[in-house]
């Protein structure tokens, strides 16, 4: 594998904690060409969507890459990547044999780039790797640089990617998924429509909250998650007051908070609100961050009622209740509203339903899907178990 580059001047950018080479700052994307030059990569594969690649300004920024190297594009990325999409990308990697893969876009583009780069090095087919993760046993054969154009997914700093097979969600979780370098430029988010920006911001806020109370969290991830909750709550409170995201300072705070949340979940993973979101996304097309937000307020209240009899957290029920209280207090101070009101106000700003009951979901149809979700590893990472009847009650409310 090509070693990550050392680039003069890139150290002047802010460094994100918890990642060996994650650079943050307005204008940071302008250093992409310098980073690639420092890598001495001659064959570069760009992985991105179509509209967002142009609208974000990323296309203009990476144009110079074609001057002195062989550049190819995989622009077949669609929302919520499927294993078929990833397999098509793996075939491109196998033919082109890039020195470096650059993923640019939202979470779907970044997850696709990560999966392509890692799975192309495996002897087993991508579909088999999805079913049998132990088959992923070879390191990446190329470098990986990730550049988000949304503030929310955290994919640029995590070592896992979400891939769908039909309606079923799979998480490819492997050290080889983590980017060698991440470049986070908040100005690449300036073109986002309000509904898209809201969905991303809610995903980040959910990640930060869930990471703070996650069973798998450690001391470092809890500190980062707490910082992320504070940064994001303050920024999201400003979004509610403004009714838009049209401020460079606001975009910077959101991007920083989202990146911190990504660092936190890379260690802790997410919990029940995320576990329960995937069926809403796969079957109803609800944006992922919105699906998380529809569950987050009631999961927070559910965890607040945890006792010694149903506590799954190693630090005990008192610790979890303190975290839940801290989430509420931090949000109230930073955003000026309670968590439920912050989430509901943002959902309304994006034009989304404010609660699960508005979706009109039939309990008999959703009970089997919910049963599968509460049995997942993400749900098992929640400090208090969630039951099917807990979620069905929310569907009816």
PDB file of C-alpha atoms in Angstrom, residues 64-371:
ATOM      1  CA  UNK A  64      -5.944  19.892 -12.025  1.00  0.00           C
ATOM      2  CA  UNK A  65      -5.408  16.242 -11.125  1.00  0.00           C
ATOM      3  CA  UNK A  66      -5.763  15.268 -14.772  1.00  0.00           C
ATOM      4  CA  UNK A  67      -2.819  17.407 -15.897  1.00  0.00           C
ATOM      5  CA  UNK A  68       0.000  15.009 -15.016  1.00  0.00           C
ATOM      6  CA  UNK A  69      -1.639  11.706 -14.164  1.00  0.00           C
ATOM      7  CA  UNK A  70      -4.195   9.202 -15.446  1.00  0.00           C
ATOM      8  CA  UNK A  71      -7.597  10.070 -13.994  1.00  0.00           C
ATOM      9  CA  UNK A  72     -10.771   7.980 -14.162  1.00  0.00           C
ATOM     10  CA  UNK A  73     -14.255   8.590 -12.770  1.00  0.00           C
ATOM     11  CA  UNK A  74     -16.745   6.170 -11.239  1.00  0.00           C
ATOM     12  CA  UNK A  75     -19.824   8.368 -11.088  1.00  0.00           C
ATOM     13  CA  UNK A  76     -22.403   5.622 -10.696  1.00  0.00           C
ATOM     14  CA  UNK A  77     -22.989   6.314  -6.998  1.00  0.00           C
ATOM     15  CA  UNK A  78     -26.611   6.389  -5.912  1.00  0.00           C
ATOM     16  CA  UNK A  79     -28.148   6.960  -2.502  1.00  0.00           C
ATOM     17  CA  UNK A  80     -27.982   3.991  -0.108  1.00  0.00           C
ATOM     18  CA  UNK A  81     -25.435   1.945  -2.091  1.00  0.00           C
ATOM     19  CA  UNK A  82     -26.344  -1.585  -3.052  1.00  0.00           C
ATOM     20  CA  UNK A  83     -23.984  -4.524  -3.305  1.00  0.00           C
ATOM     21  CA  UNK A  84     -24.573  -4.488  -7.082  1.00  0.00           C
ATOM     22  CA  UNK A  85     -23.341  -0.894  -7.245  1.00  0.00           C
ATOM     23  CA  UNK A  86     -20.290  -1.749  -5.163  1.00  0.00           C
ATOM     24  CA  UNK A  87     -19.558  -4.815  -7.314  1.00  0.00           C
ATOM     25  CA  UNK A  88     -19.638  -2.642 -10.438  1.00  0.00           C
ATOM     26  CA  UNK A  89     -17.151  -0.316  -8.770  1.00  0.00           C
ATOM     27  CA  UNK A  90     -14.916  -3.217  -7.731  1.00  0.00           C
ATOM     28  CA  UNK A  91     -14.766  -4.300 -11.380  1.00  0.00           C
ATOM     29  CA  UNK A  92     -13.629  -0.778 -12.328  1.00  0.00           C
ATOM     30  CA  UNK A  93     -10.883  -0.886  -9.679  1.00  0.00           C
ATOM     31  CA  UNK A  94      -9.752  -4.304 -10.919  1.00  0.00           C
ATOM     32  CA  UNK A  95      -9.467  -3.048 -14.510  1.00  0.00           C
ATOM     33  CA  UNK A  96      -7.945   0.355 -13.797  1.00  0.00           C
ATOM     34  CA  UNK A  97      -5.639  -0.649 -10.911  1.00  0.00           C
ATOM     35  CA  UNK A  98      -5.446   2.802  -9.317  1.00  0.00           C
ATOM     36  CA  UNK A  99      -2.690   3.929  -6.999  1.00  0.00           C
ATOM     37  CA  UNK A 100      -5.244   6.058  -5.189  1.00  0.00           C
ATOM     38  CA  UNK A 101      -9.041   6.059  -4.809  1.00  0.00           C
ATOM     39  CA  UNK A 102     -10.625   9.402  -3.929  1.00  0.00           C
ATOM     40  CA  UNK A 103     -14.212   9.354  -2.664  1.00  0.00           C
ATOM     41  CA  UNK A 104     -15.971  12.723  -2.869  1.00  0.00           C
ATOM     42  CA  UNK A 105     -19.571  13.295  -1.791  1.00  0.00           C
ATOM     43  CA  UNK A 106     -22.065  12.352   0.863  1.00  0.00           C
ATOM     44  CA  UNK A 107     -22.094   9.185   2.903  1.00  0.00           C
ATOM     45  CA  UNK A 108     -23.177   7.012  -0.019  1.00  0.00           C
ATOM     46  CA  UNK A 109     -20.241   8.126  -2.185  1.00  0.00           C
ATOM     47  CA  UNK A 110     -17.756   7.724   0.648  1.00  0.00           C
ATOM     48  CA  UNK A 111     -19.090   4.314   1.686  1.00  0.00           C
ATOM     49  CA  UNK A 112     -19.002   3.156  -1.936  1.00  0.00           C
ATOM     50  CA  UNK A 113     -15.395   4.325  -2.379  1.00  0.00           C
ATOM     51  CA  UNK A 114     -14.347   2.571   0.839  1.00  0.00           C
ATOM     52  CA  UNK A 115     -16.041  -0.683  -0.118  1.00  0.00           C
ATOM     53  CA  UNK A 116     -14.654  -0.586  -3.673  1.00  0.00           C
ATOM     54  CA  UNK A 117     -11.094   0.024  -2.526  1.00  0.00           C
ATOM     55  CA  UNK A 118     -11.093  -2.758   0.064  1.00  0.00           C
ATOM     56  CA  UNK A 119     -13.191  -5.414  -1.676  1.00  0.00           C
ATOM     57  CA  UNK A 120     -11.205  -5.109  -4.922  1.00  0.00           C
ATOM     58  CA  UNK A 121      -8.217  -6.579  -3.067  1.00  0.00           C
ATOM     59  CA  UNK A 122     -10.118  -9.702  -1.940  1.00  0.00           C
ATOM     60  CA  UNK A 123     -10.111 -13.046  -3.723  1.00  0.00           C
ATOM     61  CA  UNK A 124     -13.792 -13.598  -2.904  1.00  0.00           C
ATOM     62  CA  UNK A 125     -16.570 -11.851  -4.821  1.00  0.00           C
ATOM     63  CA  UNK A 126     -18.103  -8.743  -3.183  1.00  0.00           C
ATOM     64  CA  UNK A 127     -21.408 -10.533  -2.601  1.00  0.00           C
ATOM     65  CA  UNK A 128     -19.621 -13.321  -0.733  1.00  0.00           C
ATOM     66  CA  UNK A 129     -17.628 -10.827   1.344  1.00  0.00           C
ATOM     67  CA  UNK A 130     -20.894  -9.216   2.399  1.00  0.00           C
ATOM     68  CA  UNK A 131     -22.292 -12.539   3.599  1.00  0.00           C
ATOM     69  CA  UNK A 132     -19.062 -13.872   5.116  1.00  0.00           C
ATOM     70  CA  UNK A 133     -16.981 -10.977   6.499  1.00  0.00           C
ATOM     71  CA  UNK A 134     -14.145 -13.361   7.421  1.00  0.00           C
ATOM     72  CA  UNK A 135     -13.377 -13.602   3.689  1.00  0.00           C
ATOM     73  CA  UNK A 136     -12.095 -10.019   3.824  1.00  0.00           C
ATOM     74  CA  UNK A 137      -8.519 -10.953   4.668  1.00  0.00           C
ATOM     75  CA  UNK A 138      -6.312  -8.948   2.290  1.00  0.00           C
ATOM     76  CA  UNK A 139      -5.188  -5.318   2.764  1.00  0.00           C
ATOM     77  CA  UNK A 140      -6.102  -2.596   0.328  1.00  0.00           C
ATOM     78  CA  UNK A 141      -3.787  -2.375  -2.682  1.00  0.00           C
ATOM     79  CA  UNK A 142      -4.328   1.372  -3.121  1.00  0.00           C
ATOM     80  CA  UNK A 143      -4.448   4.549  -1.085  1.00  0.00           C
ATOM     81  CA  UNK A 144      -7.770   6.008   0.036  1.00  0.00           C
ATOM     82  CA  UNK A 145      -8.578   9.717   0.331  1.00  0.00           C
ATOM     83  CA  UNK A 146     -12.081  10.805   1.388  1.00  0.00           C
ATOM     84  CA  UNK A 147     -13.622  14.260   0.961  1.00  0.00           C
ATOM     85  CA  UNK A 148     -17.164  14.801   2.334  1.00  0.00           C
ATOM     86  CA  UNK A 149     -19.524  17.291   0.701  1.00  0.00           C
ATOM     87  CA  UNK A 150     -22.142  16.934   3.451  1.00  0.00           C
ATOM     88  CA  UNK A 151     -21.905  17.439   7.218  1.00  0.00           C
ATOM     89  CA  UNK A 152     -23.380  14.420   8.908  1.00  0.00           C
ATOM     90  CA  UNK A 153     -22.312  10.909   7.986  1.00  0.00           C
ATOM     91  CA  UNK A 154     -18.834  10.821   9.535  1.00  0.00           C
ATOM     92  CA  UNK A 155     -17.904   8.223   6.916  1.00  0.00           C
ATOM     93  CA  UNK A 156     -14.676  10.041   6.091  1.00  0.00           C
ATOM     94  CA  UNK A 157     -13.205   9.027   9.471  1.00  0.00           C
ATOM     95  CA  UNK A 158     -14.853   5.662  10.211  1.00  0.00           C
ATOM     96  CA  UNK A 159     -13.748   2.138   9.397  1.00  0.00           C
ATOM     97  CA  UNK A 160     -17.144   0.799   8.330  1.00  0.00           C
ATOM     98  CA  UNK A 161     -19.540   1.272   5.429  1.00  0.00           C
ATOM     99  CA  UNK A 162     -23.228   0.579   4.922  1.00  0.00           C
ATOM    100  CA  UNK A 163     -24.266  -1.506   1.911  1.00  0.00           C
ATOM    101  CA  UNK A 164     -27.752  -2.784   1.079  1.00  0.00           C
ATOM    102  CA  UNK A 165     -28.785  -6.083  -0.456  1.00  0.00           C
ATOM    103  CA  UNK A 166     -32.411  -5.621  -1.361  1.00  0.00           C
ATOM    104  CA  UNK A 167     -34.087  -4.270   1.780  1.00  0.00           C
ATOM    105  CA  UNK A 168     -31.400  -5.714   4.063  1.00  0.00           C
ATOM    106  CA  UNK A 169     -28.668  -3.470   5.485  1.00  0.00           C
ATOM    107  CA  UNK A 170     -25.133  -4.765   5.963  1.00  0.00           C
ATOM    108  CA  UNK A 171     -22.215  -3.060   7.665  1.00  0.00           C
ATOM    109  CA  UNK A 172     -18.761  -3.854   6.331  1.00  0.00           C
ATOM    110  CA  UNK A 173     -16.611  -3.246   9.381  1.00  0.00           C
ATOM    111  CA  UNK A 174     -12.878  -3.592   8.780  1.00  0.00           C
ATOM    112  CA  UNK A 175      -9.706  -1.569   9.531  1.00  0.00           C
ATOM    113  CA  UNK A 176      -9.049  -1.354   5.789  1.00  0.00           C
ATOM    114  CA  UNK A 177     -12.145   0.809   5.421  1.00  0.00           C
ATOM    115  CA  UNK A 178     -10.550   3.733   7.225  1.00  0.00           C
ATOM    116  CA  UNK A 179      -9.186   6.397   4.896  1.00  0.00           C
ATOM    117  CA  UNK A 180      -5.479   7.099   4.846  1.00  0.00           C
ATOM    118  CA  UNK A 181      -6.306  10.804   4.557  1.00  0.00           C
ATOM    119  CA  UNK A 182      -9.556  12.748   5.042  1.00  0.00           C
ATOM    120  CA  UNK A 183     -10.032  16.352   3.917  1.00  0.00           C
ATOM    121  CA  UNK A 184     -13.008  18.138   5.461  1.00  0.00           C
ATOM    122  CA  UNK A 185     -13.862  21.481   3.873  1.00  0.00           C
ATOM    123  CA  UNK A 186     -17.118  22.988   5.206  1.00  0.00           C
ATOM    124  CA  UNK A 187     -17.480  25.185   2.124  1.00  0.00           C
ATOM    125  CA  UNK A 188     -18.175  22.091   0.024  1.00  0.00           C
ATOM    126  CA  UNK A 189     -21.514  21.895   1.878  1.00  0.00           C
ATOM    127  CA  UNK A 190     -22.645  25.386   0.808  1.00  0.00           C
ATOM    128  CA  UNK A 191     -24.770  24.161  -2.113  1.00  0.00           C
ATOM    129  CA  UNK A 192     -26.827  21.683  -0.076  1.00  0.00           C
ATOM    130  CA  UNK A 193     -30.589  22.151  -0.179  1.00  0.00           C
ATOM    131  CA  UNK A 194     -32.131  22.662   3.260  1.00  0.00           C
ATOM    132  CA  UNK A 195     -33.788  19.195   3.416  1.00  0.00           C
ATOM    133  CA  UNK A 196     -30.475  17.500   2.590  1.00  0.00           C
ATOM    134  CA  UNK A 197     -28.547  19.623   5.088  1.00  0.00           C
ATOM    135  CA  UNK A 198     -31.155  18.910   7.783  1.00  0.00           C
ATOM    136  CA  UNK A 199     -30.929  15.150   7.215  1.00  0.00           C
ATOM    137  CA  UNK A 200     -27.143  15.203   7.486  1.00  0.00           C
ATOM    138  CA  UNK A 201     -27.124  17.389  10.593  1.00  0.00           C
ATOM    139  CA  UNK A 202     -29.662  15.148  12.336  1.00  0.00           C
ATOM    140  CA  UNK A 203     -27.579  12.076  11.517  1.00  0.00           C
ATOM    141  CA  UNK A 204     -24.531  13.729  13.100  1.00  0.00           C
ATOM    142  CA  UNK A 205     -26.458  14.785  16.195  1.00  0.00           C
ATOM    143  CA  UNK A 206     -27.843  11.262  16.584  1.00  0.00           C
ATOM    144  CA  UNK A 207     -24.350   9.793  16.249  1.00  0.00           C
ATOM    145  CA  UNK A 208     -22.977  12.116  18.920  1.00  0.00           C
ATOM    146  CA  UNK A 209     -25.758  11.388  21.404  1.00  0.00           C
ATOM    147  CA  UNK A 210     -25.704   7.636  20.821  1.00  0.00           C
ATOM    148  CA  UNK A 211     -21.933   7.441  21.023  1.00  0.00           C
ATOM    149  CA  UNK A 212     -21.953   9.156  24.410  1.00  0.00           C
ATOM    150  CA  UNK A 213     -24.077   6.414  26.001  1.00  0.00           C
ATOM    151  CA  UNK A 214     -22.946   3.440  23.855  1.00  0.00           C
ATOM    152  CA  UNK A 215     -21.945   0.237  25.623  1.00  0.00           C
ATOM    153  CA  UNK A 216     -18.799   0.001  23.464  1.00  0.00           C
ATOM    154  CA  UNK A 217     -17.655   3.567  24.169  1.00  0.00           C
ATOM    155  CA  UNK A 218     -14.392   4.311  25.951  1.00  0.00           C
ATOM    156  CA  UNK A 219     -13.157   7.358  27.840  1.00  0.00           C
ATOM    157  CA  UNK A 220     -11.808   9.048  24.706  1.00  0.00           C
ATOM    158  CA  UNK A 221     -14.902   8.476  22.573  1.00  0.00           C
ATOM    159  CA  UNK A 222     -17.174   9.726  25.354  1.00  0.00           C
ATOM    160  CA  UNK A 223     -15.205  12.978  25.622  1.00  0.00           C
ATOM    161  CA  UNK A 224     -15.333  13.455  21.838  1.00  0.00           C
ATOM    162  CA  UNK A 225     -19.050  12.617  21.737  1.00  0.00           C
ATOM    163  CA  UNK A 226     -19.801  15.120  24.497  1.00  0.00           C
ATOM    164  CA  UNK A 227     -17.896  17.813  22.592  1.00  0.00           C
ATOM    165  CA  UNK A 228     -19.788  16.908  19.422  1.00  0.00           C
ATOM    166  CA  UNK A 229     -23.170  17.182  21.177  1.00  0.00           C
ATOM    167  CA  UNK A 230     -22.280  20.657  22.416  1.00  0.00           C
ATOM    168  CA  UNK A 231     -20.938  21.904  19.071  1.00  0.00           C
ATOM    169  CA  UNK A 232     -23.835  20.464  17.101  1.00  0.00           C
ATOM    170  CA  UNK A 233     -26.552  21.589  19.517  1.00  0.00           C
ATOM    171  CA  UNK A 234     -25.293  25.174  19.388  1.00  0.00           C
ATOM    172  CA  UNK A 235     -25.105  25.114  15.584  1.00  0.00           C
ATOM    173  CA  UNK A 236     -28.487  23.438  15.175  1.00  0.00           C
ATOM    174  CA  UNK A 237     -30.107  25.914  17.528  1.00  0.00           C
ATOM    175  CA  UNK A 238     -28.782  28.635  15.239  1.00  0.00           C
ATOM    176  CA  UNK A 239     -30.219  26.818  12.216  1.00  0.00           C
ATOM    177  CA  UNK A 240     -33.651  26.808  13.868  1.00  0.00           C
ATOM    178  CA  UNK A 241     -33.457  30.510  14.615  1.00  0.00           C
ATOM    179  CA  UNK A 242     -32.207  31.406  11.147  1.00  0.00           C
ATOM    180  CA  UNK A 243     -34.312  28.930   9.180  1.00  0.00           C
ATOM    181  CA  UNK A 244     -31.345  28.155   6.905  1.00  0.00           C
ATOM    182  CA  UNK A 245     -27.692  27.117   6.724  1.00  0.00           C
ATOM    183  CA  UNK A 246     -26.463  30.174   4.822  1.00  0.00           C
ATOM    184  CA  UNK A 247     -23.541  31.226   6.984  1.00  0.00           C
ATOM    185  CA  UNK A 248     -19.892  30.174   6.541  1.00  0.00           C
ATOM    186  CA  UNK A 249     -19.367  30.146  10.308  1.00  0.00           C
ATOM    187  CA  UNK A 250     -22.428  27.987  10.844  1.00  0.00           C
ATOM    188  CA  UNK A 251     -21.368  25.533   8.145  1.00  0.00           C
ATOM    189  CA  UNK A 252     -17.927  25.313   9.734  1.00  0.00           C
ATOM    190  CA  UNK A 253     -19.340  24.532  13.179  1.00  0.00           C
ATOM    191  CA  UNK A 254     -21.676  21.896  11.754  1.00  0.00           C
ATOM    192  CA  UNK A 255     -18.882  20.244   9.767  1.00  0.00           C
ATOM    193  CA  UNK A 256     -16.586  20.203  12.798  1.00  0.00           C
ATOM    194  CA  UNK A 257     -19.276  18.761  15.050  1.00  0.00           C
ATOM    195  CA  UNK A 258     -20.186  16.128  12.448  1.00  0.00           C
ATOM    196  CA  UNK A 259     -16.547  15.112  12.051  1.00  0.00           C
ATOM    197  CA  UNK A 260     -16.183  14.789  15.833  1.00  0.00           C
ATOM    198  CA  UNK A 261     -19.285  12.592  15.908  1.00  0.00           C
ATOM    199  CA  UNK A 262     -17.694  10.419  13.224  1.00  0.00           C
ATOM    200  CA  UNK A 263     -14.532  10.015  15.303  1.00  0.00           C
ATOM    201  CA  UNK A 264     -16.646   9.026  18.308  1.00  0.00           C
ATOM    202  CA  UNK A 265     -18.723   6.376  16.526  1.00  0.00           C
ATOM    203  CA  UNK A 266     -15.626   4.915  14.888  1.00  0.00           C
ATOM    204  CA  UNK A 267     -14.808   3.701  18.406  1.00  0.00           C
ATOM    205  CA  UNK A 268     -18.220   3.240  20.015  1.00  0.00           C
ATOM    206  CA  UNK A 269     -20.495   2.477  17.045  1.00  0.00           C
ATOM    207  CA  UNK A 270     -24.117   3.632  17.183  1.00  0.00           C
ATOM    208  CA  UNK A 271     -27.066   2.262  19.149  1.00  0.00           C
ATOM    209  CA  UNK A 272     -30.840   1.768  18.999  1.00  0.00           C
ATOM    210  CA  UNK A 273     -31.916   4.872  17.060  1.00  0.00           C
ATOM    211  CA  UNK A 274     -29.596   3.930  14.224  1.00  0.00           C
ATOM    212  CA  UNK A 275     -30.498   0.236  14.381  1.00  0.00           C
ATOM    213  CA  UNK A 276     -34.173   1.100  13.971  1.00  0.00           C
ATOM    214  CA  UNK A 277     -33.592   3.602  11.159  1.00  0.00           C
ATOM    215  CA  UNK A 278     -32.439   1.294   8.396  1.00  0.00           C
ATOM    216  CA  UNK A 279     -35.785  -0.306   7.554  1.00  0.00           C
ATOM    217  CA  UNK A 280     -37.362   3.143   7.201  1.00  0.00           C
ATOM    218  CA  UNK A 281     -34.654   4.095   4.734  1.00  0.00           C
ATOM    219  CA  UNK A 282     -34.606   0.847   2.773  1.00  0.00           C
ATOM    220  CA  UNK A 283     -38.367   0.388   2.479  1.00  0.00           C
ATOM    221  CA  UNK A 284     -39.752   3.920   2.506  1.00  0.00           C
ATOM    222  CA  UNK A 285     -36.844   5.919   1.084  1.00  0.00           C
ATOM    223  CA  UNK A 286     -36.702   8.157   4.170  1.00  0.00           C
ATOM    224  CA  UNK A 287     -33.262   9.808   4.334  1.00  0.00           C
ATOM    225  CA  UNK A 288     -31.065   8.052   6.851  1.00  0.00           C
ATOM    226  CA  UNK A 289     -30.564  11.019   9.174  1.00  0.00           C
ATOM    227  CA  UNK A 290     -34.299  11.682   9.241  1.00  0.00           C
ATOM    228  CA  UNK A 291     -35.017   8.039  10.049  1.00  0.00           C
ATOM    229  CA  UNK A 292     -32.553   8.238  12.953  1.00  0.00           C
ATOM    230  CA  UNK A 293     -34.116  11.474  14.209  1.00  0.00           C
ATOM    231  CA  UNK A 294     -37.610   9.979  14.227  1.00  0.00           C
ATOM    232  CA  UNK A 295     -36.360   7.474  16.811  1.00  0.00           C
ATOM    233  CA  UNK A 296     -33.852   9.535  18.791  1.00  0.00           C
ATOM    234  CA  UNK A 297     -36.160  11.470  21.199  1.00  0.00           C
ATOM    235  CA  UNK A 298     -38.085   8.439  22.406  1.00  0.00           C
ATOM    236  CA  UNK A 299     -34.892   6.342  22.696  1.00  0.00           C
ATOM    237  CA  UNK A 300     -33.402   9.095  24.865  1.00  0.00           C
ATOM    238  CA  UNK A 301     -36.471   9.031  27.121  1.00  0.00           C
ATOM    239  CA  UNK A 302     -36.403   5.216  27.107  1.00  0.00           C
ATOM    240  CA  UNK A 303     -32.777   5.205  28.300  1.00  0.00           C
ATOM    241  CA  UNK A 304     -33.580   7.784  30.991  1.00  0.00           C
ATOM    242  CA  UNK A 305     -35.834   5.179  32.643  1.00  0.00           C
ATOM    243  CA  UNK A 306     -33.090   2.558  32.829  1.00  0.00           C
ATOM    244  CA  UNK A 307     -32.718   0.644  36.136  1.00  0.00           C
ATOM    245  CA  UNK A 308     -30.262  -1.838  37.580  1.00  0.00           C
ATOM    246  CA  UNK A 309     -32.593  -4.592  36.386  1.00  0.00           C
ATOM    247  CA  UNK A 310     -32.321  -3.730  32.690  1.00  0.00           C
ATOM    248  CA  UNK A 311     -28.942  -1.997  32.414  1.00  0.00           C
ATOM    249  CA  UNK A 312     -26.558  -3.335  29.779  1.00  0.00           C
ATOM    250  CA  UNK A 313     -23.882  -0.675  30.314  1.00  0.00           C
ATOM    251  CA  UNK A 314     -20.705  -1.709  32.182  1.00  0.00           C
ATOM    252  CA  UNK A 315     -20.636   1.597  34.110  1.00  0.00           C
ATOM    253  CA  UNK A 316     -24.108   1.044  35.555  1.00  0.00           C
ATOM    254  CA  UNK A 317     -27.515   2.726  35.446  1.00  0.00           C
ATOM    255  CA  UNK A 318     -26.474   5.840  37.341  1.00  0.00           C
ATOM    256  CA  UNK A 319     -23.828   6.607  34.742  1.00  0.00           C
ATOM    257  CA  UNK A 320     -26.289   6.205  31.862  1.00  0.00           C
ATOM    258  CA  UNK A 321     -28.921   8.373  33.541  1.00  0.00           C
ATOM    259  CA  UNK A 322     -26.240  11.024  34.090  1.00  0.00           C
ATOM    260  CA  UNK A 323     -25.333  10.915  30.392  1.00  0.00           C
ATOM    261  CA  UNK A 324     -28.983  11.263  29.359  1.00  0.00           C
ATOM    262  CA  UNK A 325     -29.357  14.218  31.709  1.00  0.00           C
ATOM    263  CA  UNK A 326     -26.149  15.763  30.359  1.00  0.00           C
ATOM    264  CA  UNK A 327     -27.414  15.423  26.773  1.00  0.00           C
ATOM    265  CA  UNK A 328     -30.594  17.251  27.768  1.00  0.00           C
ATOM    266  CA  UNK A 329     -28.803  19.955  29.749  1.00  0.00           C
ATOM    267  CA  UNK A 330     -26.167  20.522  27.062  1.00  0.00           C
ATOM    268  CA  UNK A 331     -28.807  20.802  24.358  1.00  0.00           C
ATOM    269  CA  UNK A 332     -30.958  23.165  26.396  1.00  0.00           C
ATOM    270  CA  UNK A 333     -28.011  25.447  27.148  1.00  0.00           C
ATOM    271  CA  UNK A 334     -26.459  25.343  23.674  1.00  0.00           C
ATOM    272  CA  UNK A 335     -29.575  25.323  21.486  1.00  0.00           C
ATOM    273  CA  UNK A 336     -32.060  26.991  23.830  1.00  0.00           C
ATOM    274  CA  UNK A 337     -34.589  24.166  23.447  1.00  0.00           C
ATOM    275  CA  UNK A 338     -35.071  20.596  24.641  1.00  0.00           C
ATOM    276  CA  UNK A 339     -33.816  17.689  22.526  1.00  0.00           C
ATOM    277  CA  UNK A 340     -37.312  16.713  21.363  1.00  0.00           C
ATOM    278  CA  UNK A 341     -38.061  20.296  20.308  1.00  0.00           C
ATOM    279  CA  UNK A 342     -34.721  20.678  18.558  1.00  0.00           C
ATOM    280  CA  UNK A 343     -35.180  17.482  16.586  1.00  0.00           C
ATOM    281  CA  UNK A 344     -38.830  18.192  15.823  1.00  0.00           C
ATOM    282  CA  UNK A 345     -38.101  21.744  14.727  1.00  0.00           C
ATOM    283  CA  UNK A 346     -35.363  20.611  12.368  1.00  0.00           C
ATOM    284  CA  UNK A 347     -37.568  17.889  10.892  1.00  0.00           C
ATOM    285  CA  UNK A 348     -40.261  20.485  10.245  1.00  0.00           C
ATOM    286  CA  UNK A 349     -37.695  22.860   8.678  1.00  0.00           C
ATOM    287  CA  UNK A 350     -36.694  20.097   6.271  1.00  0.00           C
ATOM    288  CA  UNK A 351     -40.307  19.329   5.418  1.00  0.00           C
ATOM    289  CA  UNK A 352     -40.256  15.932   7.100  1.00  0.00           C
ATOM    290  CA  UNK A 353     -42.701  14.249   9.516  1.00  0.00           C
ATOM    291  CA  UNK A 354     -41.982  15.136  13.142  1.00  0.00           C
ATOM    292  CA  UNK A 355     -42.844  11.759  14.662  1.00  0.00           C
ATOM    293  CA  UNK A 356     -43.149   8.103  13.726  1.00  0.00           C
ATOM    294  CA  UNK A 357     -46.935   8.092  14.117  1.00  0.00           C
ATOM    295  CA  UNK A 358     -47.268  10.427  11.127  1.00  0.00           C
ATOM    296  CA  UNK A 359     -45.908   7.705   8.823  1.00  0.00           C
ATOM    297  CA  UNK A 360     -49.034   5.566   9.235  1.00  0.00           C
ATOM    298  CA  UNK A 361     -47.082   2.317   9.533  1.00  0.00           C
ATOM    299  CA  UNK A 362     -49.088  -0.855  10.111  1.00  0.00           C
ATOM    300  CA  UNK A 363     -47.959  -2.706  13.231  1.00  0.00           C
ATOM    301  CA  UNK A 364     -48.493  -6.171  11.733  1.00  0.00           C
ATOM    302  CA  UNK A 365     -46.296  -5.333   8.723  1.00  0.00           C
ATOM    303  CA  UNK A 366     -43.503  -3.686  10.703  1.00  0.00           C
ATOM    304  CA  UNK A 367     -43.301  -5.995  13.720  1.00  0.00           C
ATOM    305  CA  UNK A 368     -41.055  -8.579  11.946  1.00  0.00           C
ATOM    306  CA  UNK A 369     -38.732  -5.822  10.699  1.00  0.00           C
ATOM    307  CA  UNK A 370     -38.545  -4.286  14.147  1.00  0.00           C
ATOM    308  CA  UNK A 371     -37.842  -7.687  15.684  1.00  0.00           C
TER     309      UNK A 371
END
